[in-house]
mmCIF file of C-alpha atoms in Angstrom:
data_model
loop_
_atom_site.group_PDB
_atom_site.id
_atom_site.type_symbol
_atom_site.label_atom_id
_atom_site.label_comp_id
_atom_site.label_asym_id
_atom_site.label_seq_id
_atom_site.Cartn_x
_atom_site.Cartn_y
_atom_site.Cartn_z
ATOM 1 C CA MET A 1 110.122 92.313 81.239
ATOM 2 C CA ARG A 2 112.295 91.854 78.175
ATOM 3 C CA VAL A 3 112.336 94.920 76.050
ATOM 4 C CA ALA A 4 114.364 93.693 72.911
ATOM 5 C CA ALA A 5 112.540 90.822 72.462
ATOM 6 C CA SER A 6 109.315 90.626 74.611
ATOM 7 C CA ALA A 7 106.251 88.644 74.165
ATOM 8 C CA ARG A 8 105.221 90.562 71.001
ATOM 9 C CA GLU A 9 107.145 88.711 68.599
ATOM 10 C CA PRO A 10 109.391 85.430 69.430
ATOM 11 C CA ALA A 11 113.060 86.101 70.351
ATOM 12 C CA GLU A 12 115.160 86.120 67.771
ATOM 13 C CA GLY A 13 117.720 82.766 67.450
ATOM 14 C CA LEU A 14 115.793 81.146 70.052
ATOM 15 C CA PRO A 15 115.354 77.294 69.673
ATOM 16 C CA ALA A 16 111.777 76.112 68.776
ATOM 17 C CA SER A 17 109.825 74.992 71.909
ATOM 18 C CA GLY A 18 109.478 71.143 72.116
ATOM 19 C CA PRO A 19 105.907 68.974 72.094
ATOM 20 C CA ILE A 20 105.970 69.060 76.035
ATOM 21 C CA ARG A 21 102.504 70.184 77.391
ATOM 22 C CA LYS A 22 102.622 73.559 78.985
ATOM 23 C CA ILE A 23 100.455 75.001 81.477
ATOM 24 C CA ALA A 24 101.413 78.553 82.622
ATOM 25 C CA LEU A 25 99.527 80.203 85.859
ATOM 26 C CA GLU A 26 101.099 83.856 86.267
ATOM 27 C CA GLU A 27 99.224 85.214 83.063
ATOM 28 C CA HIS A 28 97.375 88.275 83.052
ATOM 29 C CA PHE A 29 94.622 90.282 81.849
ATOM 30 C CA THR A 30 92.611 93.521 82.804
ATOM 31 C CA THR A 31 89.223 95.030 81.767
ATOM 32 C CA PRO A 32 88.061 98.183 80.357
ATOM 33 C CA ASP A 33 86.769 99.120 83.954
ATOM 34 C CA LEU A 34 90.348 98.349 85.652
ATOM 35 C CA ALA A 35 92.835 99.546 82.831
ATOM 36 C CA SER A 36 91.410 102.999 83.319
ATOM 37 C CA ARG A 37 92.434 103.423 87.044
ATOM 38 C CA ASN A 38 94.450 100.098 88.093
ATOM 39 C CA VAL A 39 97.066 98.894 86.005
ATOM 40 C CA ALA A 40 100.755 99.223 86.887
ATOM 41 C CA ARG A 41 103.321 100.732 84.504
ATOM 42 C CA PRO A 42 106.642 98.778 84.878
ATOM 43 C CA THR A 43 108.260 100.609 81.732
ATOM 44 C CA ARG A 44 109.422 104.188 81.112
ATOM 45 C CA SER A 45 108.367 103.346 77.286
ATOM 46 C CA ASP A 46 105.484 104.535 75.940
ATOM 47 C CA ALA A 47 105.335 102.221 73.034
ATOM 48 C CA LEU A 48 106.220 99.275 74.966
ATOM 49 C CA PHE A 49 103.311 100.082 77.577
ATOM 50 C CA ALA A 50 100.932 100.455 74.929
ATOM 51 C CA ASP A 51 101.765 97.049 73.769
ATOM 52 C CA ILE A 52 101.320 95.808 77.192
ATOM 53 C CA GLU A 53 98.004 97.381 77.376
ATOM 54 C CA ARG A 54 96.468 96.088 74.068
ATOM 55 C CA ARG A 55 97.571 92.451 75.150
ATOM 56 C CA LEU A 56 96.227 92.489 78.526
ATOM 57 C CA VAL A 57 92.568 93.223 77.111
ATOM 58 C CA ASP A 58 92.957 90.561 74.407
ATOM 59 C CA PHE A 59 91.728 87.098 74.570
ATOM 60 C CA ASP A 60 91.121 85.972 70.926
ATOM 61 C CA SER A 61 94.267 86.728 69.049
ATOM 62 C CA LEU A 62 97.337 88.036 70.222
ATOM 63 C CA ARG A 63 97.308 85.769 73.589
ATOM 64 C CA LEU A 64 96.189 82.519 71.653
ATOM 65 C CA GLU A 65 98.734 83.055 69.048
ATOM 66 C CA THR A 66 101.747 83.504 71.440
ATOM 67 C CA MET A 67 100.416 80.741 73.477
ATOM 68 C CA ASP A 68 100.550 78.770 70.090
ATOM 69 C CA ARG A 69 104.085 79.540 69.377
ATOM 70 C CA ALA A 70 105.371 78.708 72.714
ATOM 71 C CA GLY A 71 103.499 75.131 73.142
ATOM 72 C CA ILE A 72 101.374 76.490 75.936
ATOM 73 C CA SER A 73 98.244 74.475 75.997
ATOM 74 C CA LEU A 74 96.291 76.338 79.078
ATOM 75 C CA CYS A 75 96.742 79.493 80.683
ATOM 76 C CA VAL A 76 95.543 80.349 84.067
ATOM 77 C CA LEU A 77 94.378 84.115 83.915
ATOM 78 C CA SER A 78 94.416 86.368 86.786
ATOM 79 C CA VAL A 79 93.797 90.251 86.989
ATOM 80 C CA THR A 80 97.079 92.399 86.457
ATOM 81 C CA THR A 81 98.331 94.412 89.443
ATOM 82 C CA PRO A 82 97.304 96.421 91.689
ATOM 83 C CA GLY A 83 93.749 95.817 90.510
ATOM 84 C CA VAL A 84 91.234 96.482 93.091
ATOM 85 C CA GLN A 85 94.157 96.041 96.011
ATOM 86 C CA ALA A 86 94.862 99.355 95.192
ATOM 87 C CA GLU A 87 91.092 100.727 95.597
ATOM 88 C CA LYS A 88 90.544 102.838 98.944
ATOM 89 C CA ASP A 89 86.709 102.497 98.820
ATOM 90 C CA THR A 90 85.590 98.974 99.650
ATOM 91 C CA ALA A 91 82.335 99.097 97.800
ATOM 92 C CA THR A 92 83.964 100.406 94.516
ATOM 93 C CA ALA A 93 86.450 97.114 95.169
ATOM 94 C CA ILE A 94 83.828 94.723 95.740
ATOM 95 C CA SER A 95 81.792 96.127 92.461
ATOM 96 C CA LEU A 96 84.993 96.058 90.216
ATOM 97 C CA ALA A 97 86.169 92.366 91.496
ATOM 98 C CA ARG A 98 83.019 90.768 90.789
ATOM 99 C CA LYS A 99 82.777 92.450 87.420
ATOM 100 C CA ALA A 100 86.151 91.057 86.392
ATOM 101 C CA ASN A 101 85.602 87.561 87.778
ATOM 102 C CA ASP A 102 82.373 87.723 85.764
ATOM 103 C CA ALA A 103 84.169 88.856 82.481
ATOM 104 C CA LEU A 104 86.823 86.249 83.153
ATOM 105 C CA ALA A 105 84.334 83.706 83.599
ATOM 106 C CA GLU A 106 82.824 84.486 80.090
ATOM 107 C CA GLU A 107 86.294 84.264 78.346
ATOM 108 C CA VAL A 108 86.785 80.791 80.411
ATOM 109 C CA ARG A 109 83.366 79.711 78.982
ATOM 110 C CA ARG A 110 84.362 80.592 75.501
ATOM 111 C CA GLN A 111 87.807 78.986 75.542
ATOM 112 C CA PRO A 112 87.345 75.920 78.073
ATOM 113 C CA THR A 113 90.455 74.055 76.766
ATOM 114 C CA ARG A 114 92.705 77.022 76.774
ATOM 115 C CA TYR A 115 91.873 79.079 79.654
ATOM 116 C CA ALA A 116 91.239 78.941 83.349
ATOM 117 C CA GLY A 117 90.911 81.219 85.861
ATOM 118 C CA PHE A 118 92.159 82.574 89.197
ATOM 119 C CA ALA A 119 89.661 84.979 91.576
ATOM 120 C CA HIS A 120 90.245 88.371 91.644
ATOM 121 C CA LEU A 121 89.260 89.214 95.144
ATOM 122 C CA PRO A 122 88.098 92.602 97.451
ATOM 123 C CA MET A 123 90.358 92.008 100.486
ATOM 124 C CA GLN A 124 89.298 95.247 101.750
ATOM 125 C CA ASP A 125 86.322 93.346 103.292
ATOM 126 C CA PRO A 126 87.631 89.636 104.328
ATOM 127 C CA THR A 127 84.297 88.073 104.660
ATOM 128 C CA VAL A 128 83.064 89.524 101.176
ATOM 129 C CA ALA A 129 86.546 88.216 99.903
ATOM 130 C CA ALA A 130 85.765 84.654 101.242
ATOM 131 C CA ASP A 131 82.083 84.810 99.648
ATOM 132 C CA GLU A 132 83.428 85.824 96.428
ATOM 133 C CA LEU A 133 86.009 83.051 96.203
ATOM 134 C CA GLU A 134 83.526 80.613 96.858
ATOM 135 C CA ARG A 135 81.204 82.237 94.181
ATOM 136 C CA CYS A 136 84.206 81.788 91.735
ATOM 137 C CA VAL A 137 85.496 78.105 92.956
ATOM 138 C CA ARG A 138 81.927 76.795 93.215
ATOM 139 C CA GLN A 139 79.902 78.417 90.414
ATOM 140 C CA LEU A 140 82.530 79.796 87.761
ATOM 141 C CA GLY A 141 84.779 77.026 88.073
ATOM 142 C CA PHE A 142 88.016 79.192 88.902
ATOM 143 C CA LYS A 143 91.192 77.146 90.351
ATOM 144 C CA GLY A 144 91.983 79.786 93.309
ATOM 145 C CA ALA A 145 92.600 83.043 93.838
ATOM 146 C CA LEU A 146 95.580 85.723 92.946
ATOM 147 C CA ILE A 147 96.165 88.322 95.350
ATOM 148 C CA ASN A 148 98.381 91.228 94.337
ATOM 149 C CA GLY A 149 100.284 91.974 97.547
ATOM 150 C CA GLN A 150 98.715 94.284 100.311
ATOM 151 C CA THR A 151 95.323 95.988 100.585
ATOM 152 C CA ASN A 152 95.488 99.646 102.016
ATOM 153 C CA GLY A 153 98.642 98.350 104.060
ATOM 154 C CA GLN A 154 96.946 95.279 105.391
ATOM 155 C CA TYR A 155 98.772 92.015 105.007
ATOM 156 C CA LEU A 156 97.369 88.689 105.232
ATOM 157 C CA ASP A 157 98.533 87.270 108.295
ATOM 158 C CA ALA A 158 96.627 89.974 110.060
ATOM 159 C CA ASP A 159 93.458 88.302 112.245
ATOM 160 C CA ARG A 160 90.997 90.188 110.421
ATOM 161 C CA PHE A 161 91.582 88.183 107.522
ATOM 162 C CA LEU A 162 91.145 84.559 109.328
ATOM 163 C CA PRO A 163 87.675 84.180 107.911
ATOM 164 C CA PHE A 164 89.141 84.603 104.425
ATOM 165 C CA TRP A 165 92.022 81.912 105.239
ATOM 166 C CA GLU A 166 89.365 79.556 106.558
ATOM 167 C CA ARG A 167 87.283 79.782 103.545
ATOM 168 C CA VAL A 168 90.440 78.953 101.495
ATOM 169 C CA ALA A 169 90.960 76.048 103.603
ATOM 170 C CA ASP A 170 87.269 74.583 103.234
ATOM 171 C CA LEU A 171 87.602 75.120 99.298
ATOM 172 C CA ASP A 172 91.099 73.384 99.463
ATOM 173 C CA VAL A 173 92.289 75.841 96.576
ATOM 174 C CA PRO A 174 95.642 77.792 96.458
ATOM 175 C CA VAL A 175 96.127 81.149 96.761
ATOM 176 C CA TYR A 176 98.777 82.972 94.545
ATOM 177 C CA LEU A 177 100.461 85.958 96.308
ATOM 178 C CA HIS A 178 101.439 88.230 93.686
ATOM 179 C CA PRO A 179 103.435 91.415 93.727
ATOM 180 C CA GLY A 180 101.588 94.558 94.521
ATOM 181 C CA GLU A 181 102.610 98.418 95.197
ATOM 182 C CA LEU A 182 104.404 99.010 98.445
ATOM 183 C CA ALA A 183 102.338 100.245 101.308
ATOM 184 C CA ASP A 184 104.292 103.078 101.854
ATOM 185 C CA ALA A 185 107.809 104.664 100.485
ATOM 186 C CA PRO A 186 110.873 103.228 102.642
ATOM 187 C CA ALA A 187 113.887 105.337 102.892
ATOM 188 C CA MET A 188 115.927 102.650 101.499
ATOM 189 C CA PHE A 189 114.335 103.194 97.856
ATOM 190 C CA ALA A 190 114.222 107.070 98.301
ATOM 191 C CA GLY A 191 116.609 108.706 95.259
ATOM 192 C CA ARG A 192 116.617 105.364 93.554
ATOM 193 C CA PRO A 193 113.644 105.024 91.475
ATOM 194 C CA GLU A 194 115.538 102.070 89.635
ATOM 195 C CA LEU A 195 115.056 99.820 92.518
ATOM 196 C CA GLY A 196 111.384 100.353 92.663
ATOM 197 C CA GLY A 197 108.494 97.909 91.150
ATOM 198 C CA ALA A 198 109.602 94.775 89.375
ATOM 199 C CA VAL A 199 113.237 95.451 89.542
ATOM 200 C CA TRP A 200 113.823 94.654 93.237
ATOM 201 C CA ALA A 201 110.622 96.420 95.376
ATOM 202 C CA TRP A 202 108.163 94.125 94.498
ATOM 203 C CA THR A 203 110.501 91.321 95.271
ATOM 204 C CA ALA A 204 111.265 92.656 98.757
ATOM 205 C CA GLU A 205 107.470 93.224 99.289
ATOM 206 C CA THR A 206 106.536 90.001 98.285
ATOM 207 C CA ALA A 207 108.726 87.863 99.992
ATOM 208 C CA SER A 208 108.298 89.714 103.184
ATOM 209 C CA HIS A 209 104.347 89.213 102.703
ATOM 210 C CA ALA A 210 105.246 85.450 102.571
ATOM 211 C CA LEU A 211 107.561 85.540 105.610
ATOM 212 C CA ARG A 212 104.798 87.422 107.684
ATOM 213 C CA LEU A 213 102.552 84.552 106.821
ATOM 214 C CA VAL A 214 105.305 81.973 108.005
ATOM 215 C CA PHE A 215 105.926 83.712 110.867
ATOM 216 C CA GLY A 216 102.657 84.812 111.981
ATOM 217 C CA GLY A 217 101.128 81.404 112.515
ATOM 218 C CA THR A 218 98.755 81.243 109.624
ATOM 219 C CA PHE A 219 99.737 77.920 108.564
ATOM 220 C CA THR A 220 99.498 76.640 112.169
ATOM 221 C CA ARG A 221 95.978 77.708 112.063
ATOM 222 C CA PHE A 222 95.160 76.321 108.938
ATOM 223 C CA PRO A 223 97.524 73.273 108.052
ATOM 224 C CA THR A 224 96.523 72.422 104.635
ATOM 225 C CA LEU A 225 96.866 75.819 102.891
ATOM 226 C CA LYS A 226 98.782 75.906 99.696
ATOM 227 C CA VAL A 227 100.284 79.331 98.657
ATOM 228 C CA ILE A 228 101.890 80.008 95.098
ATOM 229 C CA LEU A 229 104.636 82.709 94.787
ATOM 230 C CA GLY A 230 106.279 83.719 91.391
ATOM 231 C CA HIS A 231 109.435 84.553 90.295
ATOM 232 C CA MET A 232 111.077 81.371 91.231
ATOM 233 C CA GLY A 233 109.922 81.998 94.715
ATOM 234 C CA GLU A 234 110.948 85.607 95.158
ATOM 235 C CA THR A 235 114.332 84.850 96.648
ATOM 236 C CA LEU A 236 112.833 82.637 99.576
ATOM 237 C CA PRO A 237 114.413 78.956 98.352
ATOM 238 C CA SER A 238 117.782 80.637 98.325
ATOM 239 C CA LEU A 239 117.571 81.674 101.878
ATOM 240 C CA LEU A 240 115.954 78.669 103.759
ATOM 241 C CA TRP A 241 119.223 77.685 106.033
ATOM 242 C CA ARG A 242 119.512 81.287 106.502
ATOM 243 C CA PHE A 243 116.009 81.277 107.985
ATOM 244 C CA ASP A 244 116.397 78.442 110.253
ATOM 245 C CA SER A 245 119.585 79.442 111.516
ATOM 246 C CA ARG A 246 118.689 83.346 112.585
ATOM 247 C CA TRP A 247 115.117 82.310 113.927
ATOM 248 C CA GLN A 248 116.669 79.668 116.208
ATOM 249 C CA CYS A 249 119.373 82.222 117.123
ATOM 250 C CA ALA A 250 116.542 85.004 117.859
ATOM 251 C CA LEU A 251 114.411 82.621 120.001
ATOM 252 C CA GLY A 252 117.791 81.247 121.799
ATOM 253 C CA GLU A 253 116.400 77.687 121.388
ATOM 254 C CA THR A 254 116.607 74.577 119.041
ATOM 255 C CA LEU A 255 113.252 74.020 117.272
ATOM 256 C CA PRO A 256 111.790 70.788 116.209
ATOM 257 C CA PRO A 257 112.239 70.074 112.527
ATOM 258 C CA GLU A 258 108.694 70.577 111.597
ATOM 259 C CA GLN A 259 108.744 73.929 113.195
ATOM 260 C CA LEU A 260 111.566 75.465 111.430
ATOM 261 C CA PRO A 261 110.869 78.136 108.886
ATOM 262 C CA SER A 262 112.390 75.981 106.076
ATOM 263 C CA ALA A 263 109.812 73.310 106.714
ATOM 264 C CA ILE A 264 106.705 75.239 106.807
ATOM 265 C CA ILE A 265 107.842 76.824 103.392
ATOM 266 C CA ARG A 266 108.445 73.622 102.245
ATOM 267 C CA ARG A 267 104.841 72.387 103.330
ATOM 268 C CA HIS A 268 102.959 75.078 102.214
ATOM 269 C CA PHE A 269 104.621 77.094 99.162
ATOM 270 C CA ALA A 270 104.877 76.164 95.507
ATOM 271 C CA ILE A 271 106.560 78.516 93.287
ATOM 272 C CA THR A 272 106.569 79.556 89.403
ATOM 273 C CA THR A 273 109.225 80.054 86.903
ATOM 274 C CA SER A 274 107.536 83.372 86.029
ATOM 275 C CA GLY A 275 109.767 86.202 84.967
ATOM 276 C CA VAL A 276 113.223 84.168 85.841
ATOM 277 C CA CYS A 277 114.555 82.179 82.650
ATOM 278 C CA ASP A 278 117.489 81.176 84.723
ATOM 279 C CA PRO A 279 118.790 77.592 84.682
ATOM 280 C CA THR A 280 120.986 78.143 87.530
ATOM 281 C CA ALA A 281 117.988 79.733 89.698
ATOM 282 C CA LEU A 282 115.657 76.870 88.433
ATOM 283 C CA ALA A 283 118.020 74.210 89.621
ATOM 284 C CA ALA A 284 118.418 75.937 92.846
ATOM 285 C CA ALA A 285 114.627 76.106 93.576
ATOM 286 C CA ILE A 286 114.020 72.376 92.882
ATOM 287 C CA ALA A 287 117.025 71.434 95.060
ATOM 288 C CA ALA A 288 115.496 73.483 97.533
ATOM 289 C CA LEU A 289 111.879 72.849 97.467
ATOM 290 C CA GLY A 290 111.805 69.541 95.671
ATOM 291 C CA GLU A 291 110.738 68.548 92.001
ATOM 292 C CA ASP A 292 106.831 68.407 93.340
ATOM 293 C CA ALA A 293 106.551 72.608 93.985
ATOM 294 C CA VAL A 294 107.824 74.191 91.043
ATOM 295 C CA MET A 295 105.748 75.063 87.926
ATOM 296 C CA PHE A 296 106.260 76.610 84.818
ATOM 297 C CA SER A 297 105.016 80.337 84.046
ATOM 298 C CA VAL A 298 105.550 83.157 81.911
ATOM 299 C CA ASP A 299 104.349 86.235 83.306
ATOM 300 C CA TYR A 300 102.599 87.415 79.951
ATOM 301 C CA PRO A 301 102.398 89.854 78.806
ATOM 302 C CA TYR A 302 105.471 91.410 80.837
ATOM 303 C CA GLU A 303 107.744 88.794 79.783
ATOM 304 C CA ASP A 304 108.813 87.180 76.502
ATOM 305 C CA THR A 305 106.668 84.037 76.074
ATOM 306 C CA SER A 306 109.081 82.475 73.282
ATOM 307 C CA ALA A 307 112.017 82.931 75.646
ATOM 308 C CA ALA A 308 110.148 81.220 78.811
ATOM 309 C CA ALA A 309 109.396 78.492 76.642
ATOM 310 C CA ALA A 310 112.918 77.799 75.050
ATOM 311 C CA PHE A 311 114.259 78.071 78.741
ATOM 312 C CA ILE A 312 111.918 75.195 80.194
ATOM 313 C CA GLU A 313 112.500 73.241 77.166
ATOM 314 C CA ALA A 314 116.627 73.515 77.047
ATOM 315 C CA ALA A 315 116.703 73.490 81.007
ATOM 316 C CA PRO A 316 119.016 70.395 82.071
ATOM 317 C CA LEU A 317 115.973 68.446 83.691
ATOM 318 C CA ASP A 318 115.307 64.850 83.997
ATOM 319 C CA PRO A 319 112.433 64.199 81.405
ATOM 320 C CA ALA A 320 110.139 63.246 84.387
ATOM 321 C CA VAL A 321 110.934 66.342 86.162
ATOM 322 C CA ARG A 322 110.503 68.626 83.395
ATOM 323 C CA ALA A 323 106.921 66.932 82.702
ATOM 324 C CA LYS A 324 106.165 67.800 86.616
ATOM 325 C CA VAL A 325 107.508 71.611 86.104
ATOM 326 C CA CYS A 326 105.710 71.945 82.562
ATOM 327 C CA HIS A 327 102.423 70.545 83.470
ATOM 328 C CA ALA A 328 102.060 67.925 85.971
ATOM 329 C CA ASN A 329 102.417 69.780 89.084
ATOM 330 C CA ALA A 330 99.930 72.475 87.991
ATOM 331 C CA GLU A 331 97.315 69.997 87.348
ATOM 332 C CA ARG A 332 97.720 68.264 90.747
ATOM 333 C CA ILE A 333 97.862 71.558 92.786
ATOM 334 C CA LEU A 334 95.286 73.380 90.821
ATOM 335 C CA LYS A 335 93.173 70.265 90.211
ATOM 336 C CA LEU A 336 93.027 71.006 86.136
#
């Protein structure tokens, strides 16, 4: 989150965004029901958080104005973290998720050329979550789901989630694995609150969650799954070589190329640039995963939309690659 030049106003001194079509797919909202209980607070500033709150519930003015200034033609919207992933009561989670999805569907219906949706799912009950995903995809026209991390200490590689992943595979839609609150308070973060949340803890949690899927065999069971990670891949693209080296060392054997962790990640993950406006990181991610696996995003309203747009316009990319990152990869992966 950029405090000095946030999504509230264009960042001073940044070049104007060019005409290339942009799709953003880590862009958040909340509902009145969820706003009162299930919105993470990523800042100590009351003024900044108040502005985030008003932007999360807005669909008609602030959000569209910000998109227009940045040249973003379409946003795929999702419930902000933690949403119902933080609910202890399953019935409450189910009710809140359905209401949020119905509310989002109405906003998409009102602005079909500007908004699309990711389903919000009550993972407390994987079968109900699968049914809600199917309803959202088949009836509401949503493009997949976004899940805010663990749910009551349960991670998505557990066997109890197999019915959910089976439905995801049948529907052929991606799942965006987004950061959420840690399930516990590790000693490594004790006394260092600055390491919590989006500064570091959420990255560590989400990267670990993704690796649980890789090493837990989820993609072996369901070889067509596609998972999306934000924040330039939550550090995973930079560590592919080490994953392969250390896993083969741990096993004491040489794996076939297609069974290496790096190969699984390249086959099954796509990433977005959300919250990382760094051309060096972008170049490294494209080099690691390929130009077909990286997509533009902002992380509205937590990041500076103008800065994100200026970054992707100015990044040293071939025009054909820039078009893929800005819109074509999202159009293909989400079937937009």
